[in-house]
CSV table of C-alpha atoms and ligand atoms in Angstrom, one decimal:
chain,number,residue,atom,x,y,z
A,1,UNK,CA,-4.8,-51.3,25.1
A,2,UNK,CA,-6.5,-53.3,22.7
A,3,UNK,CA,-10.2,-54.7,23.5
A,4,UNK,CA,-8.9,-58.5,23.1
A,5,UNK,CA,-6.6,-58.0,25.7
A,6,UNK,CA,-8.7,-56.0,28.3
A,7,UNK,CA,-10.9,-58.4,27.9
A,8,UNK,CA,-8.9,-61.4,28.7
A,9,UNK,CA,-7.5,-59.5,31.6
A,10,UNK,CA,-11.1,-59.0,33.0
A,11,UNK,CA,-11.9,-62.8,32.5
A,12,UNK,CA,-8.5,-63.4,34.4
A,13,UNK,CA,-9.4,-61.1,37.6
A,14,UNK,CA,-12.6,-62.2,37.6
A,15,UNK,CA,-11.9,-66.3,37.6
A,16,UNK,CA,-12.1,-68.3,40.4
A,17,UNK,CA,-10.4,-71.2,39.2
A,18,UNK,CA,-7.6,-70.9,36.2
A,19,UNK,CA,-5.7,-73.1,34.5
A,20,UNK,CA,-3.2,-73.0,31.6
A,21,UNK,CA,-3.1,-75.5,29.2
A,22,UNK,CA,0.1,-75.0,26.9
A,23,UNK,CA,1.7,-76.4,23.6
A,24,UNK,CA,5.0,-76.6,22.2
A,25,UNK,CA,4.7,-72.9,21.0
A,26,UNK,CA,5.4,-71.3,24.5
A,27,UNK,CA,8.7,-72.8,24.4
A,28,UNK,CA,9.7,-71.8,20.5
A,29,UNK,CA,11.5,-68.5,21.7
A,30,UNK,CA,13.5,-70.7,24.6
A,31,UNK,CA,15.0,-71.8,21.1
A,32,UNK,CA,13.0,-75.1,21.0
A,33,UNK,CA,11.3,-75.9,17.8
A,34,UNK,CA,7.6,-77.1,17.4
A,35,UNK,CA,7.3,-80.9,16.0
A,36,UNK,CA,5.0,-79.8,13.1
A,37,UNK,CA,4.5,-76.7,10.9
A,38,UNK,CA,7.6,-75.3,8.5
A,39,UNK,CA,10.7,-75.8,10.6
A,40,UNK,CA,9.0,-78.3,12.5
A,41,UNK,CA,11.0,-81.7,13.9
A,42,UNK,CA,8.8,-83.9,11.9
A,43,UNK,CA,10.1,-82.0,8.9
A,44,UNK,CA,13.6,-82.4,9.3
A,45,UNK,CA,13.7,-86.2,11.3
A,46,UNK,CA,12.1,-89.3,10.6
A,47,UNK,CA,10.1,-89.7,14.3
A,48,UNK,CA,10.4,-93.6,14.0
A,49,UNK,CA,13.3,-93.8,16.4
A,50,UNK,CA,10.3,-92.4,19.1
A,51,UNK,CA,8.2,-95.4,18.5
A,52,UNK,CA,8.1,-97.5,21.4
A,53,UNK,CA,8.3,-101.0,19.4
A,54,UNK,CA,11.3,-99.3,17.0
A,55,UNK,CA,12.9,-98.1,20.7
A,56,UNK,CA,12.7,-101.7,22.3
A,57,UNK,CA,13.9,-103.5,19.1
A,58,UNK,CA,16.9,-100.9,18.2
A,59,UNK,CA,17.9,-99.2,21.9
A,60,UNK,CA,21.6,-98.0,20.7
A,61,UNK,CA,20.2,-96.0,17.8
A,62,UNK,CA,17.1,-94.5,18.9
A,63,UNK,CA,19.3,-93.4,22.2
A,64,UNK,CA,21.9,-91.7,20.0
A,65,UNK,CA,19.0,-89.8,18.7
A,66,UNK,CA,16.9,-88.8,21.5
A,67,UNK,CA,20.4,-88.0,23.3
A,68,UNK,CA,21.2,-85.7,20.2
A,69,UNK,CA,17.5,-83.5,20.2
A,70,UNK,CA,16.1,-83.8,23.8
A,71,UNK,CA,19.3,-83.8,25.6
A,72,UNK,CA,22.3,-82.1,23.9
A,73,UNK,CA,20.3,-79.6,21.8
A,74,UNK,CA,16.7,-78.9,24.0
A,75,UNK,CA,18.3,-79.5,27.0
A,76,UNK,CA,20.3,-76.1,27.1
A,77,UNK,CA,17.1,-74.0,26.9
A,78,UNK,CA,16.0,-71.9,29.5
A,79,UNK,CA,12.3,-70.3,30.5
A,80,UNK,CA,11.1,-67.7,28.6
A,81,UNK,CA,8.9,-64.3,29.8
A,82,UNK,CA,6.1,-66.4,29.3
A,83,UNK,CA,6.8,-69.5,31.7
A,84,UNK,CA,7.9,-66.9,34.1
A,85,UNK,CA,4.7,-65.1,33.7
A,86,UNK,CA,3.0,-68.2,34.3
A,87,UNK,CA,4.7,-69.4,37.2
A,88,UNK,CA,4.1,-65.1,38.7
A,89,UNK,CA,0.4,-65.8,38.0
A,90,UNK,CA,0.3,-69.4,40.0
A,91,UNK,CA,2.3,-67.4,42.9
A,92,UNK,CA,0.0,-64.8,43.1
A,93,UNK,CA,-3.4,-66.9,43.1
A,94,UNK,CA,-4.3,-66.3,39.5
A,95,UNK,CA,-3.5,-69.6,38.4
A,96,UNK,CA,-4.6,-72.9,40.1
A,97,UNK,CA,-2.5,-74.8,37.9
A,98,UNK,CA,-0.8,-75.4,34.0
A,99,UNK,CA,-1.4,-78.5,32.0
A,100,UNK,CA,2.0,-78.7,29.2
A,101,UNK,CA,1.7,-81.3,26.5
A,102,UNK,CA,5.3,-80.1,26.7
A,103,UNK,CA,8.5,-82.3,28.0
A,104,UNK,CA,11.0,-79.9,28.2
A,105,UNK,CA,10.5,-78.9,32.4
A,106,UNK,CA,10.9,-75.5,31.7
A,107,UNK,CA,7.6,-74.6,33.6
A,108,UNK,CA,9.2,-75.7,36.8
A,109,UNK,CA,12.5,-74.4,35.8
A,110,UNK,CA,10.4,-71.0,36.2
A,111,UNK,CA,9.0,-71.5,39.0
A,112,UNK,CA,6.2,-73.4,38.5
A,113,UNK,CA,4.1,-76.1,41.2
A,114,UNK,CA,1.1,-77.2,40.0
A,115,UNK,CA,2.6,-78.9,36.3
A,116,UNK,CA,0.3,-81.3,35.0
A,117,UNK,CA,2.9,-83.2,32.6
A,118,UNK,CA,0.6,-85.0,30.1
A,119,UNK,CA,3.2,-86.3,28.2
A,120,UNK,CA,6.2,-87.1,30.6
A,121,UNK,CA,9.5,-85.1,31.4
A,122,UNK,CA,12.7,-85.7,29.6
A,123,UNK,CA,14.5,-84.9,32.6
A,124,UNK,CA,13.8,-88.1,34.2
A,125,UNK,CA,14.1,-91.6,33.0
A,126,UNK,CA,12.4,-95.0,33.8
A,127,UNK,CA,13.5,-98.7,33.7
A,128,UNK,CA,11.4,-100.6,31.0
A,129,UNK,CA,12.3,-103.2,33.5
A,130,UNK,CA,11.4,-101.9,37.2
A,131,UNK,CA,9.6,-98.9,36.4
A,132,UNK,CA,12.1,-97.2,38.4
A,133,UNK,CA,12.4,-93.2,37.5
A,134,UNK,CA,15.9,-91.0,37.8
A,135,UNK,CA,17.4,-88.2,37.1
A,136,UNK,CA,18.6,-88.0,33.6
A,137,UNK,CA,22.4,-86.7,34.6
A,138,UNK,CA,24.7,-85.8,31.8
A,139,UNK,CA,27.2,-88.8,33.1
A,140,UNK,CA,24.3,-92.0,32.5
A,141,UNK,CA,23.8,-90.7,29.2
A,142,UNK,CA,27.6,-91.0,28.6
A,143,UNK,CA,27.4,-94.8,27.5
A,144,UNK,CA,24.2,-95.5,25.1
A,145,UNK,CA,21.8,-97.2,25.6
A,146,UNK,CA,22.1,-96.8,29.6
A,147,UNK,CA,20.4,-99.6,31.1
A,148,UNK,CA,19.0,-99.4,35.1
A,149,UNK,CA,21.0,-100.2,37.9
A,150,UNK,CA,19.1,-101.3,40.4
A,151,UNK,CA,17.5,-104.6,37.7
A,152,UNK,CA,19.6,-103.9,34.7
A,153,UNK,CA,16.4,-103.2,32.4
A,154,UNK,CA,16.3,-100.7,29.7
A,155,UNK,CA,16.2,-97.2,30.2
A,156,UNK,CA,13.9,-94.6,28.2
A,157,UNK,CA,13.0,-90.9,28.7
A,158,UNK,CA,10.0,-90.5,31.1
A,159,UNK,CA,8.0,-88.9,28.4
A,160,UNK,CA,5.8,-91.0,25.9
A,161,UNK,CA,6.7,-92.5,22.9
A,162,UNK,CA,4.6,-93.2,19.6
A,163,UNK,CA,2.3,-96.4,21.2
A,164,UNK,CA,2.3,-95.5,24.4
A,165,UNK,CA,-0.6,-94.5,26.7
A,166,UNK,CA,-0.8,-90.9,28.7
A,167,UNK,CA,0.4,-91.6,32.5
A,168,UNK,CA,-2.6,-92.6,34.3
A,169,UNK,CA,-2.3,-89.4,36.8
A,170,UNK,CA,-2.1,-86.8,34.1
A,171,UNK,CA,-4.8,-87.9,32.7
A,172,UNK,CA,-7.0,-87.9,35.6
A,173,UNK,CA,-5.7,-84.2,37.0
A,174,UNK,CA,-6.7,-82.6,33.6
A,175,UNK,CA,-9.9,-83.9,33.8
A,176,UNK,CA,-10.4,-83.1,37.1
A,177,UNK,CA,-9.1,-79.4,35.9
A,178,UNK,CA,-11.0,-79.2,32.7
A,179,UNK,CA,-14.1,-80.2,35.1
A,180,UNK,CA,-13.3,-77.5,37.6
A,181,UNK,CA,-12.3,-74.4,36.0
A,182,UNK,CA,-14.3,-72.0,35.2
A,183,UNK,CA,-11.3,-70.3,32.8
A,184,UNK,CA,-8.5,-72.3,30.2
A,185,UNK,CA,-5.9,-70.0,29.4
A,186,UNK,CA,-4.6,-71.9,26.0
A,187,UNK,CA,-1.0,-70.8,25.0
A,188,UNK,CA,1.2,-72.3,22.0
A,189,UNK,CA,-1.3,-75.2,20.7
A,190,UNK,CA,-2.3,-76.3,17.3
A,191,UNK,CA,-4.7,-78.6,19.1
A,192,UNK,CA,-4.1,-81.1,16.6
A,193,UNK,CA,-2.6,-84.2,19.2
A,194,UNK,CA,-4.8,-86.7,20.7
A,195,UNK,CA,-6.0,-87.2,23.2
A,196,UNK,CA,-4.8,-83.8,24.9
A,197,UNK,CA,-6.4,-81.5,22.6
A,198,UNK,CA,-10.1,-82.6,24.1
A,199,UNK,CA,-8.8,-81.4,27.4
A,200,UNK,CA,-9.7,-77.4,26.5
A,201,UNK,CA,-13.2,-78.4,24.6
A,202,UNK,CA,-14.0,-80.5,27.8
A,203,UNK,CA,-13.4,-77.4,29.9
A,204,UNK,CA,-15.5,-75.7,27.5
A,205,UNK,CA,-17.9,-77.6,27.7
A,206,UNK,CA,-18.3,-77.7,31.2
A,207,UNK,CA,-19.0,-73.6,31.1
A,208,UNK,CA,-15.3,-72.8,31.2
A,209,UNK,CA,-14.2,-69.7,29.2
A,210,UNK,CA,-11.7,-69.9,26.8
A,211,UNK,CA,-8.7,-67.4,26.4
A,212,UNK,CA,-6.0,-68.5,23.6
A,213,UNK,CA,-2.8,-67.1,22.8
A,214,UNK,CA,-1.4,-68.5,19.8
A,215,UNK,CA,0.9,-67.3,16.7
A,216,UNK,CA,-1.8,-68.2,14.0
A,217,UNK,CA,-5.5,-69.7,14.3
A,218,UNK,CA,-5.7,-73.0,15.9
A,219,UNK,CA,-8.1,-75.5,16.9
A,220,UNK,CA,-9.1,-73.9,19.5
A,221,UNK,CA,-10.3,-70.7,17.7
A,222,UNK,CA,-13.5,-71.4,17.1
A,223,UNK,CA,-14.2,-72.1,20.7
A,224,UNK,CA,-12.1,-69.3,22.1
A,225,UNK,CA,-13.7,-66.2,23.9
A,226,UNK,CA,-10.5,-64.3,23.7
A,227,UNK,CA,-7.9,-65.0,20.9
A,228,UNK,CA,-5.2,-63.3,21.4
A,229,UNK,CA,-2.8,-63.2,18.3
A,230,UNK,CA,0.5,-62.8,18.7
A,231,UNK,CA,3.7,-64.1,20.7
A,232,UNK,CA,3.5,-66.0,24.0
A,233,UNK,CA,6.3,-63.8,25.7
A,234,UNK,CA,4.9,-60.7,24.7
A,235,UNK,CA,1.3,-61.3,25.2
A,236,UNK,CA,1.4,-63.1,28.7
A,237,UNK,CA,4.1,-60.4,29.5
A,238,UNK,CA,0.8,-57.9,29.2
A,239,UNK,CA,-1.5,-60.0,30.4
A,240,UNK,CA,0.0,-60.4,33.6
A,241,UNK,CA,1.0,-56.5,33.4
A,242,UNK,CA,-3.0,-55.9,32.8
A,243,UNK,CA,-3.5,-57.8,36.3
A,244,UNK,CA,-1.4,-56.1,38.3
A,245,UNK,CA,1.8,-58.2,38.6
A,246,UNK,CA,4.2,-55.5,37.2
A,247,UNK,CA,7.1,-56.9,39.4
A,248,UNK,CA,7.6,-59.7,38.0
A,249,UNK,CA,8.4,-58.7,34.5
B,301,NAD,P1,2.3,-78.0,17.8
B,301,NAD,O1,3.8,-78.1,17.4
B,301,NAD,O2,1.3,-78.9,17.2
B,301,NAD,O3,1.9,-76.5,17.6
B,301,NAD,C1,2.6,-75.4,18.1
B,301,NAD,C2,1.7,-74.2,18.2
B,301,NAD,O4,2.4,-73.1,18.7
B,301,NAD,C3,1.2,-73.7,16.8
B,301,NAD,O5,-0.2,-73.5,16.8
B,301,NAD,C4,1.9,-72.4,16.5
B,301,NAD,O6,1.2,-71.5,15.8
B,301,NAD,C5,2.2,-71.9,18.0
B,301,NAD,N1,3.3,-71.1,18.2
B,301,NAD,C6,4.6,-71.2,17.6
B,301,NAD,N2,5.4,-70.3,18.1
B,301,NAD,C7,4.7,-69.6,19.0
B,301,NAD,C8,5.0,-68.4,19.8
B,301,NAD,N3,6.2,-67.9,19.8
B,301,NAD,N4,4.0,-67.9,20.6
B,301,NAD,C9,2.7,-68.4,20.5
B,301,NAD,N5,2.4,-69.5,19.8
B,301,NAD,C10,3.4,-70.0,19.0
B,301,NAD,O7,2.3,-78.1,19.4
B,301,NAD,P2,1.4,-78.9,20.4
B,301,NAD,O8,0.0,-78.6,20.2
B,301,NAD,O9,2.0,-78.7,21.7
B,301,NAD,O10,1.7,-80.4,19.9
B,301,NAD,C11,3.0,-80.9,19.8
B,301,NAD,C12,3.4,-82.1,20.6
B,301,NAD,O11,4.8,-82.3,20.5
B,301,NAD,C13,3.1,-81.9,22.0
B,301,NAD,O12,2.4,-83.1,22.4
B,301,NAD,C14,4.4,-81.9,22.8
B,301,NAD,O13,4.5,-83.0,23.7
B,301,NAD,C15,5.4,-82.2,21.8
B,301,NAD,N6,6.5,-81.2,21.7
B,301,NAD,C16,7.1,-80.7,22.9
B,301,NAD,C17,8.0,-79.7,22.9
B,301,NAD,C18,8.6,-79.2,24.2
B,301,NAD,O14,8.7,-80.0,25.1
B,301,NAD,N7,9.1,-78.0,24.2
B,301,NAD,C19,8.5,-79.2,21.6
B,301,NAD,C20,7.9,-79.7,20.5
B,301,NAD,C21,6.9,-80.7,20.5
């Protein structure tokens, strides 16, 4: 086994209190791109239509692209080895809990409790009107824009939009994580969107150590005690292997 990874697997069995912060790249082999990077959303679509004043002004044509990515393309994907891994690692004490910049649900999906959603959940949506959240069924995405029926408001994803702030809660549980753990395990991350990416330097700081599992460097490298280079699946596949939770893979 290679010394990176025996060492991240001591730093796992040894922890008291763990938490996973993870990034758009533990979702890539569910079949769901990343936003930035070569083949990146941002490279292919304008991301105007996700701004909230562009959203508010235009509803019909922003919907008919959100509907398009998030719900008729992203919302087929499934959990991947690593969410499962994840989720195996929460059941079994490991984990207290995963922060996910990522809307997708697919945490959960596997299994999942403690999901700290920092940016939202695009299976819900909530009334620009009322506030009030539901499900985000196939049939009230059949007319566009769909519009709340309980006031009649607006409806929008329940994950944020360009000019909107981080829910209140999710903010506060990271903090509270990034204050208590005394490990961040840091999977699929370029660390590059604000304000998330000062949750892991916060736990750092704080006298948390830092494992990251990542494709390429990141900016969380520098800080990391552990890099672990390579795929999510595969690498938290092992590192749940290395801790003794062969069953579950
Ligand atoms: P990012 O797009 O900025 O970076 C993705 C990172 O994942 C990169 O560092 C890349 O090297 C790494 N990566 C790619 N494939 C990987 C793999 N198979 N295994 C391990 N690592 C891999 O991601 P970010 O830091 O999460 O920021 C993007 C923002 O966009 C987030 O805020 C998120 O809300 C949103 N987003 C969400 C989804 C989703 O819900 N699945 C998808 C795209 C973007």
């Amino acid at each position: 086994m290679p010394q990176a990874m025996a060492q991240a697997a001591l730093l796992l069995r040894e922890a008291r209190h763990a938490t996973v912060f993870t990034g758009a790249g533990i979702s890539v082999e569910s079949g769901i791109p990343p936003f930035r990077g070569p083949g990146g959303l941002w490279s292919q679509i304008d991301p105007a239509f996700m701004e909230i004043d562009r959203f508010r002004a235009e509803p019909r044509e922003s919907w008919l692209k959100i509907k398009e990515i998030f719900y008729d393309f992203f919302g087929k994907a499934q959990p991947n080895a690593a969410h499962f891994g994840i989720a195996a690692m929460e059941k079994a004490g490991r984990v207290r809990a995963v922060i996910t910049q990522n809307i997708d649900g697919l945490h959960q999906e596997a299994g999942g409790r403690e999901v700290i959603e920092f940016h939202g959940n695009s299976r819900w949506l909530v009334c620009l009107g009322c506030g009030r959240r539901e499900a985000a069924l196939a049939e009230r995405l059949a007319s566009l824009p769909p519009y709340c029926s309980a006031c009649g408001g607006l409806l929008k994803p329940d994950f944020i939009f360009f000019g909107e702030g981080i829910p209140e809660k999710a903010l506060q549980r990271s903090y509270q994580e990034a204050s208590q753990a005394d490990l961040f395990l840091v999977i699929g991350s370029s660390g590059e969107v604000q304000p998330a990416c000062q949750v892991p330097p916060l736990a750092k700081a704080r006298g948390a150590r830092l494992i990251e599992i990542n494709l390429h460097e990141s900016n969380f490298t520098p800080i990391a005690d552990v890099f672990l280079q390579g795929s999510a699946t595969a690498l938290v596949s092992s590192l749940a292997r290395e801790i003794g939770l062969n069953s579950v893979l």
